[in-house]
PDB file of C-alpha atoms in Angstrom:
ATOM      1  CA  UNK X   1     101.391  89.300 112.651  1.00  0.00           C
ATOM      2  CA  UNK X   2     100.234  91.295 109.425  1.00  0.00           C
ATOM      3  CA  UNK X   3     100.331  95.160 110.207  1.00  0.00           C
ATOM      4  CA  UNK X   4      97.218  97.676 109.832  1.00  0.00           C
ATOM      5  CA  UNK X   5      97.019  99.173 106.502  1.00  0.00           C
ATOM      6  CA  UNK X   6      97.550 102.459 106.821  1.00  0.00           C
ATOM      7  CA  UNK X   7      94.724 105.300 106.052  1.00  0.00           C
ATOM      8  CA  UNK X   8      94.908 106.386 102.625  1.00  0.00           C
ATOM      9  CA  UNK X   9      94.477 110.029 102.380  1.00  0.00           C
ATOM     10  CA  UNK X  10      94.161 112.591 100.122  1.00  0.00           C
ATOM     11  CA  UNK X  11      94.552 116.343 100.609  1.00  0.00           C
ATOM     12  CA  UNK X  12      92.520 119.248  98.856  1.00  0.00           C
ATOM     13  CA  UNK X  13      93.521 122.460  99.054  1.00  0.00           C
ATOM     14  CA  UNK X  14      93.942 125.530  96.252  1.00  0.00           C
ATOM     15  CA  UNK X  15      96.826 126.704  98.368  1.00  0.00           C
ATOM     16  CA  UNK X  16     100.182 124.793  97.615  1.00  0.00           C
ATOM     17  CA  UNK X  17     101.943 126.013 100.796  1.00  0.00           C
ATOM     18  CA  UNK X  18      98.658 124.800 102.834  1.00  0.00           C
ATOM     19  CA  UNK X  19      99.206 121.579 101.304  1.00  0.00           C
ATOM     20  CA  UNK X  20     102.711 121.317 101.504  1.00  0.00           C
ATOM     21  CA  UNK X  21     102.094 122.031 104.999  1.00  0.00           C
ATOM     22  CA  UNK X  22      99.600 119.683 105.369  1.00  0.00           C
ATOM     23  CA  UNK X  23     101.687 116.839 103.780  1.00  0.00           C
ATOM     24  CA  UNK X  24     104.985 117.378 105.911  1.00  0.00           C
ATOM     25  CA  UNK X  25     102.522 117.254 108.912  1.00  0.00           C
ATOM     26  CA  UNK X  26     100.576 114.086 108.190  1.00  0.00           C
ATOM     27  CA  UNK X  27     103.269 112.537 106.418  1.00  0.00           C
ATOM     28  CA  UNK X  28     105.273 111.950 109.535  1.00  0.00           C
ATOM     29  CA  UNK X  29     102.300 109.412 110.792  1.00  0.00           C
ATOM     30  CA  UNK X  30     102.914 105.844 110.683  1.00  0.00           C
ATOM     31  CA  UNK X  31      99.693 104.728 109.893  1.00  0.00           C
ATOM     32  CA  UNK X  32      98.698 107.622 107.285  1.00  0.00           C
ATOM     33  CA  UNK X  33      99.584 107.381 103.248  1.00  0.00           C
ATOM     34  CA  UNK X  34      99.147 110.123 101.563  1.00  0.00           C
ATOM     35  CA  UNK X  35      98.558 108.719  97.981  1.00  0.00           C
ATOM     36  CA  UNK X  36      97.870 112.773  96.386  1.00  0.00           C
ATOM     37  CA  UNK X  37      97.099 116.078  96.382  1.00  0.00           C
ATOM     38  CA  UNK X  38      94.602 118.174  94.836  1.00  0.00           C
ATOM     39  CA  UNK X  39      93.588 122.252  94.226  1.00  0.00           C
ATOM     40  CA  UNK X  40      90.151 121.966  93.539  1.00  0.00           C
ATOM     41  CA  UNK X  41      87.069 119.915  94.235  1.00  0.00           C
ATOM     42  CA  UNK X  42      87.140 118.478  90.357  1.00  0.00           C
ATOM     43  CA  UNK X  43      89.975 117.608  90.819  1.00  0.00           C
ATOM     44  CA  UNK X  44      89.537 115.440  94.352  1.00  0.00           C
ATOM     45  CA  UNK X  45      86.633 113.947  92.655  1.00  0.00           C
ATOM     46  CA  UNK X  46      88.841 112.985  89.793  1.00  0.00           C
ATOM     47  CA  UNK X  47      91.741 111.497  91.859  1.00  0.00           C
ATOM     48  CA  UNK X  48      89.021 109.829  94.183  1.00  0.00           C
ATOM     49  CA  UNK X  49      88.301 107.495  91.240  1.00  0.00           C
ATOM     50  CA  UNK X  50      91.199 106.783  90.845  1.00  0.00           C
ATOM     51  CA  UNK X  51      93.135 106.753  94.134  1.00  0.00           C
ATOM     52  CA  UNK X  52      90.544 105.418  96.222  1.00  0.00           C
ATOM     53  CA  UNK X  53      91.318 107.633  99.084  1.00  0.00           C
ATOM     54  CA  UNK X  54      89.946 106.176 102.417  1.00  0.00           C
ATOM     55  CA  UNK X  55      89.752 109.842 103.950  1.00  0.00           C
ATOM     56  CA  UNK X  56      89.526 112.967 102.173  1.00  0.00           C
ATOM     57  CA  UNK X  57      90.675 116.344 103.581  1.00  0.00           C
ATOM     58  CA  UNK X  58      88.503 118.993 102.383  1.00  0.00           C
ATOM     59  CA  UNK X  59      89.549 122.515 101.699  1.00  0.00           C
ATOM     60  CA  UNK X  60      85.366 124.535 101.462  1.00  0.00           C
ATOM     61  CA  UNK X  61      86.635 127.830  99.462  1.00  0.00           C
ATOM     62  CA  UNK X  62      88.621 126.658  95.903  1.00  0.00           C
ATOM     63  CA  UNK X  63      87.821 127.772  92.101  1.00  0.00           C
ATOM     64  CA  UNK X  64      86.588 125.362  89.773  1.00  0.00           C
ATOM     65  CA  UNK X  65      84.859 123.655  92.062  1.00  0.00           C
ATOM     66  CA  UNK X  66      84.460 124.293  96.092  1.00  0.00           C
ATOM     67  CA  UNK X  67      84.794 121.909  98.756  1.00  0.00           C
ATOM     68  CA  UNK X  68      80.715 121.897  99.624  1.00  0.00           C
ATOM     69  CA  UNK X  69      80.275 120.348  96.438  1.00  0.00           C
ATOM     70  CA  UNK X  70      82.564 117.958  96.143  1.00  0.00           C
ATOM     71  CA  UNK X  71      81.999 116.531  99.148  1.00  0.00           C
ATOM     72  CA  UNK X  72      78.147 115.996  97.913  1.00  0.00           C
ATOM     73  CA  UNK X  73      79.967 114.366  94.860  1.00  0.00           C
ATOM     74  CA  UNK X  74      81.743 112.164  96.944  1.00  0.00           C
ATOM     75  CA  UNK X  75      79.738 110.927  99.919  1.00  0.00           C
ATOM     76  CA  UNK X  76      77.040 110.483  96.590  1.00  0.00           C
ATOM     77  CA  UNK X  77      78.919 107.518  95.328  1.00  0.00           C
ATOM     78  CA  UNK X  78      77.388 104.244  95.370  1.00  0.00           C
ATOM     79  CA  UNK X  79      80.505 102.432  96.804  1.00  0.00           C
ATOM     80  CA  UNK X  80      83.957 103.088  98.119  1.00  0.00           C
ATOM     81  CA  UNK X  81      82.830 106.771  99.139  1.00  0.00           C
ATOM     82  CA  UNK X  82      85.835 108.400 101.178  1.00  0.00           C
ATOM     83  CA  UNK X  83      84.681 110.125 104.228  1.00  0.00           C
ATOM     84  CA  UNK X  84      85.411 113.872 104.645  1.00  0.00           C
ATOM     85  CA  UNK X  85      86.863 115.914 106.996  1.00  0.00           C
ATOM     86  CA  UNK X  86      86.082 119.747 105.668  1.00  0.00           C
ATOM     87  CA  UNK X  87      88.866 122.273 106.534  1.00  0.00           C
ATOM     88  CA  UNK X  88      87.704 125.616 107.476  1.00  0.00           C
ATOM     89  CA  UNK X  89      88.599 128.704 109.195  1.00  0.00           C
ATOM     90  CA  UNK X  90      84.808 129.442 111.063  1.00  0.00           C
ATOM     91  CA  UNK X  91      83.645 127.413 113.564  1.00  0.00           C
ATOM     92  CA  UNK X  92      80.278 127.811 112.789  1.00  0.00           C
ATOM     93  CA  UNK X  93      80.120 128.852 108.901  1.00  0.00           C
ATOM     94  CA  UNK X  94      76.954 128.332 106.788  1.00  0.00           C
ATOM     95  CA  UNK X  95      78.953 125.964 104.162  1.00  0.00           C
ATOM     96  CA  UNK X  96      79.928 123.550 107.005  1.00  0.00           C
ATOM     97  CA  UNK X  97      76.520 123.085 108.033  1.00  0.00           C
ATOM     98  CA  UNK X  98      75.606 121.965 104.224  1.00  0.00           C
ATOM     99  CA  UNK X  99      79.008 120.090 104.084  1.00  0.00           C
ATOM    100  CA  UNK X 100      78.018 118.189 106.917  1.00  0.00           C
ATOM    101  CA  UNK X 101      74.360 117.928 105.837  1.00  0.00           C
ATOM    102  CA  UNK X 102      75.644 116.267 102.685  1.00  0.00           C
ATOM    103  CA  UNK X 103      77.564 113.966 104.579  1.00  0.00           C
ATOM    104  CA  UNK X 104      80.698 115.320 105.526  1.00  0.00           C
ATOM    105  CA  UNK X 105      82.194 113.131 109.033  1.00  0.00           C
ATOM    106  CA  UNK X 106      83.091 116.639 110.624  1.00  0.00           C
ATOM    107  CA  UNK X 107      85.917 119.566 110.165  1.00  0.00           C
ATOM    108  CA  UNK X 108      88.730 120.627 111.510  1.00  0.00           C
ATOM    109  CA  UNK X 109      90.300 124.435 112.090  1.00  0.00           C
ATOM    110  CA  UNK X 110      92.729 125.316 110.007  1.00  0.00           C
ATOM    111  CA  UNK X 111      94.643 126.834 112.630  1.00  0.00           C
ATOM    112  CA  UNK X 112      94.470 123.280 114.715  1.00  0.00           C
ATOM    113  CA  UNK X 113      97.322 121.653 116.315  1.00  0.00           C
ATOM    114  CA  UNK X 114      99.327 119.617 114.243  1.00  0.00           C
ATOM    115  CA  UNK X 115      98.693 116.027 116.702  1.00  0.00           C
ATOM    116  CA  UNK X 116      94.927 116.732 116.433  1.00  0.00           C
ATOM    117  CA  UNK X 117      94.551 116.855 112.994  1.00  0.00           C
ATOM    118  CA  UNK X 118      96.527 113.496 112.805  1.00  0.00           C
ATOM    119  CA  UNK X 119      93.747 112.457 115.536  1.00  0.00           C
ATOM    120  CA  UNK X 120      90.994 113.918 113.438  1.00  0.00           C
ATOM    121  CA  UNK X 121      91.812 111.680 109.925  1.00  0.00           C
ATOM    122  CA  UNK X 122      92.259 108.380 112.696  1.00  0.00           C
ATOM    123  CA  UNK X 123      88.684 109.329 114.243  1.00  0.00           C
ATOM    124  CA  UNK X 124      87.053 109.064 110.718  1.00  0.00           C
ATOM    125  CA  UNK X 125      88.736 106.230 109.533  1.00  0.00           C
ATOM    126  CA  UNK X 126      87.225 104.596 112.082  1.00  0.00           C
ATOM    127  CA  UNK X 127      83.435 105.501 111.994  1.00  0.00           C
ATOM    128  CA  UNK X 128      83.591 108.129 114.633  1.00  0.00           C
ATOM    129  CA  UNK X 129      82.755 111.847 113.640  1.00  0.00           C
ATOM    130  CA  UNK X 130      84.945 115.048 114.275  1.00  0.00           C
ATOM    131  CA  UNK X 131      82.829 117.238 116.443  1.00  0.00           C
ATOM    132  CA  UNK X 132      82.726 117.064 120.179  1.00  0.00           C
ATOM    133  CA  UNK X 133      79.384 117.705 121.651  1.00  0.00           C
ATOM    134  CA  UNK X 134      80.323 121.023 122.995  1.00  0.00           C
ATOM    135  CA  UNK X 135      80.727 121.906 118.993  1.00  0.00           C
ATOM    136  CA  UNK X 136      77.565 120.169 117.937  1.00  0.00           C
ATOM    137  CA  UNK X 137      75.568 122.274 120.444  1.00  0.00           C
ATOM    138  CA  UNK X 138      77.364 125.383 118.547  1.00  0.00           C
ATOM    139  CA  UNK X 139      75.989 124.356 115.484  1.00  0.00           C
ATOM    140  CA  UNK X 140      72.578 123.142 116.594  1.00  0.00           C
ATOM    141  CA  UNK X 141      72.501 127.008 118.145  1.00  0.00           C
ATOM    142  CA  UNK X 142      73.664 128.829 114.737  1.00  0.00           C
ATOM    143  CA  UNK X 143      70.631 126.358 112.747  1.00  0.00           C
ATOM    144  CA  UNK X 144      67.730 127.354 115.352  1.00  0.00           C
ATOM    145  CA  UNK X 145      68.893 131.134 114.759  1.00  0.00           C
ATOM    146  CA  UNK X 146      68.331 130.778 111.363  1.00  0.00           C
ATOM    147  CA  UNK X 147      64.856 130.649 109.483  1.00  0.00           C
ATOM    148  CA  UNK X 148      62.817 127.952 110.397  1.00  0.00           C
ATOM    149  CA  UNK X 149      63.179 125.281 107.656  1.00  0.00           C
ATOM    150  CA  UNK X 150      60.386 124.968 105.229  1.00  0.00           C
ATOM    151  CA  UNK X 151      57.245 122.739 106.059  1.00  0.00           C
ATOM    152  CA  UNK X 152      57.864 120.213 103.138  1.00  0.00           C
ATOM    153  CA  UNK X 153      61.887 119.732 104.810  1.00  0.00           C
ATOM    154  CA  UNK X 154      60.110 119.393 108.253  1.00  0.00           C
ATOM    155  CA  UNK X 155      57.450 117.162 106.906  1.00  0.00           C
ATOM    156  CA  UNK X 156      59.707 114.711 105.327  1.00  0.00           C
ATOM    157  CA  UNK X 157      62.254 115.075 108.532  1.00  0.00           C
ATOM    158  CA  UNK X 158      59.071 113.803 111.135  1.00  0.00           C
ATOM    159  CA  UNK X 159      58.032 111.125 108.594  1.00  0.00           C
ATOM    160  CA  UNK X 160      61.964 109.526 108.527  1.00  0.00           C
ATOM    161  CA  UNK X 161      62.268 109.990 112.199  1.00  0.00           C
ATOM    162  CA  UNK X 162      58.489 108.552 112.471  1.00  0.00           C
ATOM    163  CA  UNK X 163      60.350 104.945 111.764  1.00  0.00           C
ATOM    164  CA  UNK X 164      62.030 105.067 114.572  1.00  0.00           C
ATOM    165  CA  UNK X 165      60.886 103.331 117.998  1.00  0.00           C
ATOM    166  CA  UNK X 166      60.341 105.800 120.949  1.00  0.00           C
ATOM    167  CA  UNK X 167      63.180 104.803 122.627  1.00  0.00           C
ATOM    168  CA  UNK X 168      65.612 105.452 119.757  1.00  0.00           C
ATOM    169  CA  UNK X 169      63.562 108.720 118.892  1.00  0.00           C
ATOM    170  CA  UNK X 170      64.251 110.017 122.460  1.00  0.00           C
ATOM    171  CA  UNK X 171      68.546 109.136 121.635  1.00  0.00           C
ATOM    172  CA  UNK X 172      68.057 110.537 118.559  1.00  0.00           C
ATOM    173  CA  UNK X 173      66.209 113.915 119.847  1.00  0.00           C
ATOM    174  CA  UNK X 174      69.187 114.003 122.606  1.00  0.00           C
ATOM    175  CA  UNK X 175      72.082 113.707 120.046  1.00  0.00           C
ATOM    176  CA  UNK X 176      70.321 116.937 118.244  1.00  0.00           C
ATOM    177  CA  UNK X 177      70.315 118.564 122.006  1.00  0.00           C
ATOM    178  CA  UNK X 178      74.576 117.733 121.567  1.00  0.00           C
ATOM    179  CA  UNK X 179      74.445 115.801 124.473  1.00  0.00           C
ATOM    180  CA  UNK X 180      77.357 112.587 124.483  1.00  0.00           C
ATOM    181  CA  UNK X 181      76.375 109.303 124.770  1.00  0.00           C
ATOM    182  CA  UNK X 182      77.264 109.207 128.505  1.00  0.00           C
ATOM    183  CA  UNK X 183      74.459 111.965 129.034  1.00  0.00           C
ATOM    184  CA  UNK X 184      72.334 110.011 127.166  1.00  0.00           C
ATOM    185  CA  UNK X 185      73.112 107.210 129.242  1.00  0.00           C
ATOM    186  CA  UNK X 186      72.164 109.287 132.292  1.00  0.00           C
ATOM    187  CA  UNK X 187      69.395 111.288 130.983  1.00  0.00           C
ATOM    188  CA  UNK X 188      67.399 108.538 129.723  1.00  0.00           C
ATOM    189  CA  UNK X 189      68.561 105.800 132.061  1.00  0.00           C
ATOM    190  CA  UNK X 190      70.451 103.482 129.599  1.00  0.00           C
ATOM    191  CA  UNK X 191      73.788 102.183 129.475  1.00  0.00           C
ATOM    192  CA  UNK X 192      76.402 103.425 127.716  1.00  0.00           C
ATOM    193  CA  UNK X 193      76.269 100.101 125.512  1.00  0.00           C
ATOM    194  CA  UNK X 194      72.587 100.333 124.949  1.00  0.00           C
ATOM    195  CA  UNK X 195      73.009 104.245 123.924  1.00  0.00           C
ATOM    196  CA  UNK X 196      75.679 102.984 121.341  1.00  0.00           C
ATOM    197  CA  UNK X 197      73.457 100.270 119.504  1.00  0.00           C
ATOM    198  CA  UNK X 198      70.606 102.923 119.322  1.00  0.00           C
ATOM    199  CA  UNK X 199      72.720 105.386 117.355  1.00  0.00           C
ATOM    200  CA  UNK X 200      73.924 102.551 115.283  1.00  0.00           C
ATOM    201  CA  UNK X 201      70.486 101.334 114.659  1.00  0.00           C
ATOM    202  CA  UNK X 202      69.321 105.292 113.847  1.00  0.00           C
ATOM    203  CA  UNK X 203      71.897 105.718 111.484  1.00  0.00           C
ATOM    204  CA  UNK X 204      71.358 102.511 109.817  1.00  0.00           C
ATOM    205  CA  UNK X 205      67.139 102.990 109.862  1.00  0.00           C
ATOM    206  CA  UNK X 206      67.803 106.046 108.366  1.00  0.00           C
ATOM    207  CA  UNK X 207      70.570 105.952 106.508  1.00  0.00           C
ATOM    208  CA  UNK X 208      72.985 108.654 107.586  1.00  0.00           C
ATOM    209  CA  UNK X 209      76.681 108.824 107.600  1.00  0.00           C
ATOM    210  CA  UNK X 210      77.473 110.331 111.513  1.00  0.00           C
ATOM    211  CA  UNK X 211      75.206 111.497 114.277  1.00  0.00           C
ATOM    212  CA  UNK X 212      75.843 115.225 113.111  1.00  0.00           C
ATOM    213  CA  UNK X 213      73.214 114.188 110.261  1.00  0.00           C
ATOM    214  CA  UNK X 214      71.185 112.943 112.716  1.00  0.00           C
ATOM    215  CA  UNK X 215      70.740 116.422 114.755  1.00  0.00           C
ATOM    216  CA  UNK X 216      70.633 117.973 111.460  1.00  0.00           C
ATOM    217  CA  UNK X 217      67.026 116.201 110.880  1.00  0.00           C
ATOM    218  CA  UNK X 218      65.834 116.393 114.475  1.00  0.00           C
ATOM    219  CA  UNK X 219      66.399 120.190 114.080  1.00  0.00           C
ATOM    220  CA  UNK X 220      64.417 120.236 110.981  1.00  0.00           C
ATOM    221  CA  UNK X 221      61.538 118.173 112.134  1.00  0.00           C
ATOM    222  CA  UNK X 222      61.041 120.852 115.202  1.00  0.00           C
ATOM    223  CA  UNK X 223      61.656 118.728 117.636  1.00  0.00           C
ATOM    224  CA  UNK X 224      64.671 120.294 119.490  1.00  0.00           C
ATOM    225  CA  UNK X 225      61.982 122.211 121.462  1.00  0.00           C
ATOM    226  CA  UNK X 226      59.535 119.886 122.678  1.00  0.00           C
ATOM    227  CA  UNK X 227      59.354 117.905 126.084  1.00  0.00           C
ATOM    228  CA  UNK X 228      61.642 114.702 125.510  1.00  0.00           C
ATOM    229  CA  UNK X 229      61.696 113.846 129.628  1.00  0.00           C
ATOM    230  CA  UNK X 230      60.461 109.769 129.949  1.00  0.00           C
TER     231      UNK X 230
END
């Protein structure tokens, strides 16, 4: 029986001791290579060519270049882009919000437990984002405090979610409520199967990486405030 190939990873950080850190922690997984290291965004992008990293964890605040936009850099490419976990010390921070608007598959605490960070590069290896729903619904909050977005951003935002059928416009106005897809499930009277293949099919309609992105546009088309009951 051939074994898994293990997650290549590479780790970006402008602080050697976080990285040594980093490495000694992750390096102890079975199914995680770490094939380099790297102190600034340039740099990742650099070794991402050339590596072909399969995750990349994301430091936001480095010289050179930051974190924010080298993970646009990144998630821009037109094939083998890495997915990205951004590491951060705010839960809630305005760059984490445009990391994960560019495309970023979630972020992690720098102050997390060792065994969930381990978790966290698994998750995104395998399609799933890193943010519970508890942390989306932070993040939905900090948006709606902020200035309303402008009318051309919620124009376009109602015209891409205008391709979707109702039924996957009321999942998608539910994932930018936070909710899971169990209280999807429940709220809309679906099963947990049937939620799935509607995010799948909103992601794929309109093509974003995680279903962060797709709150993200919900929020900007308004529509986190209107009447979704069937």
């Amino acid at each position: 029986m051939t074994a898994p190939t293990a997650i290549r990873l590479l780790i970006v950080d402008d602080d050697p001791l976080v990285r040594a850190g980093l490495t000694f922690m992750l390096g102890g997984a079975d199914d995680i290579e770490i094939v380099g290291e790297a102190a600034d965004g340039a740099e990742a992008v650099e070794l991402t060519g050339r590596l072909r990293p399969d995750v990349v964890l994301m430091d936001i605040r480095m010289p050179t270049m930051d974190g924010l936009t080298a993970t646009e850099r990144l998630r821009a490419r037109d094939a083998d882009a890495p997915e990205v976990v951004v590491l951060t010390t705010f839960h809630a921070d305005e760059q984490v919000l445009r990391a994960l608007r560019a495309g970023a598959a979630g972020f992690v605490l720098k102050d997390t437990p060792p065994a969930e960070i381990v978790a966290a590069v698994r998750r995104v290896a395998a399609g799933d984002p890193v943010l519970s729903p508890a942390v989306t619904r932070q993040l939905m909050s900090r948006v709606a405090s902020a200035a309303a977005p402008p009318d051309d951003r919620a124009g376009r935002a109602r015209a891409r979610l205008g391709t979707l059928g109702e039924r996957e416009r009321e999942v998608a106005v539910s994932v930018g409520r936070g909710h899971s897809n169990a209280e999807i499930a429940a709220s809309l009277y679906m099963s947990l199967p049937t939620v799935k293949t509607h995010v799948s099919r909103i992601l794929a309609k309109l093509g974003l990486n995680n279903r962060v992105q797709i709150a993200l546009l919900v929020h900007d088309a308004g529509l986190l405030d209107e009447d979704t009951t069937p």
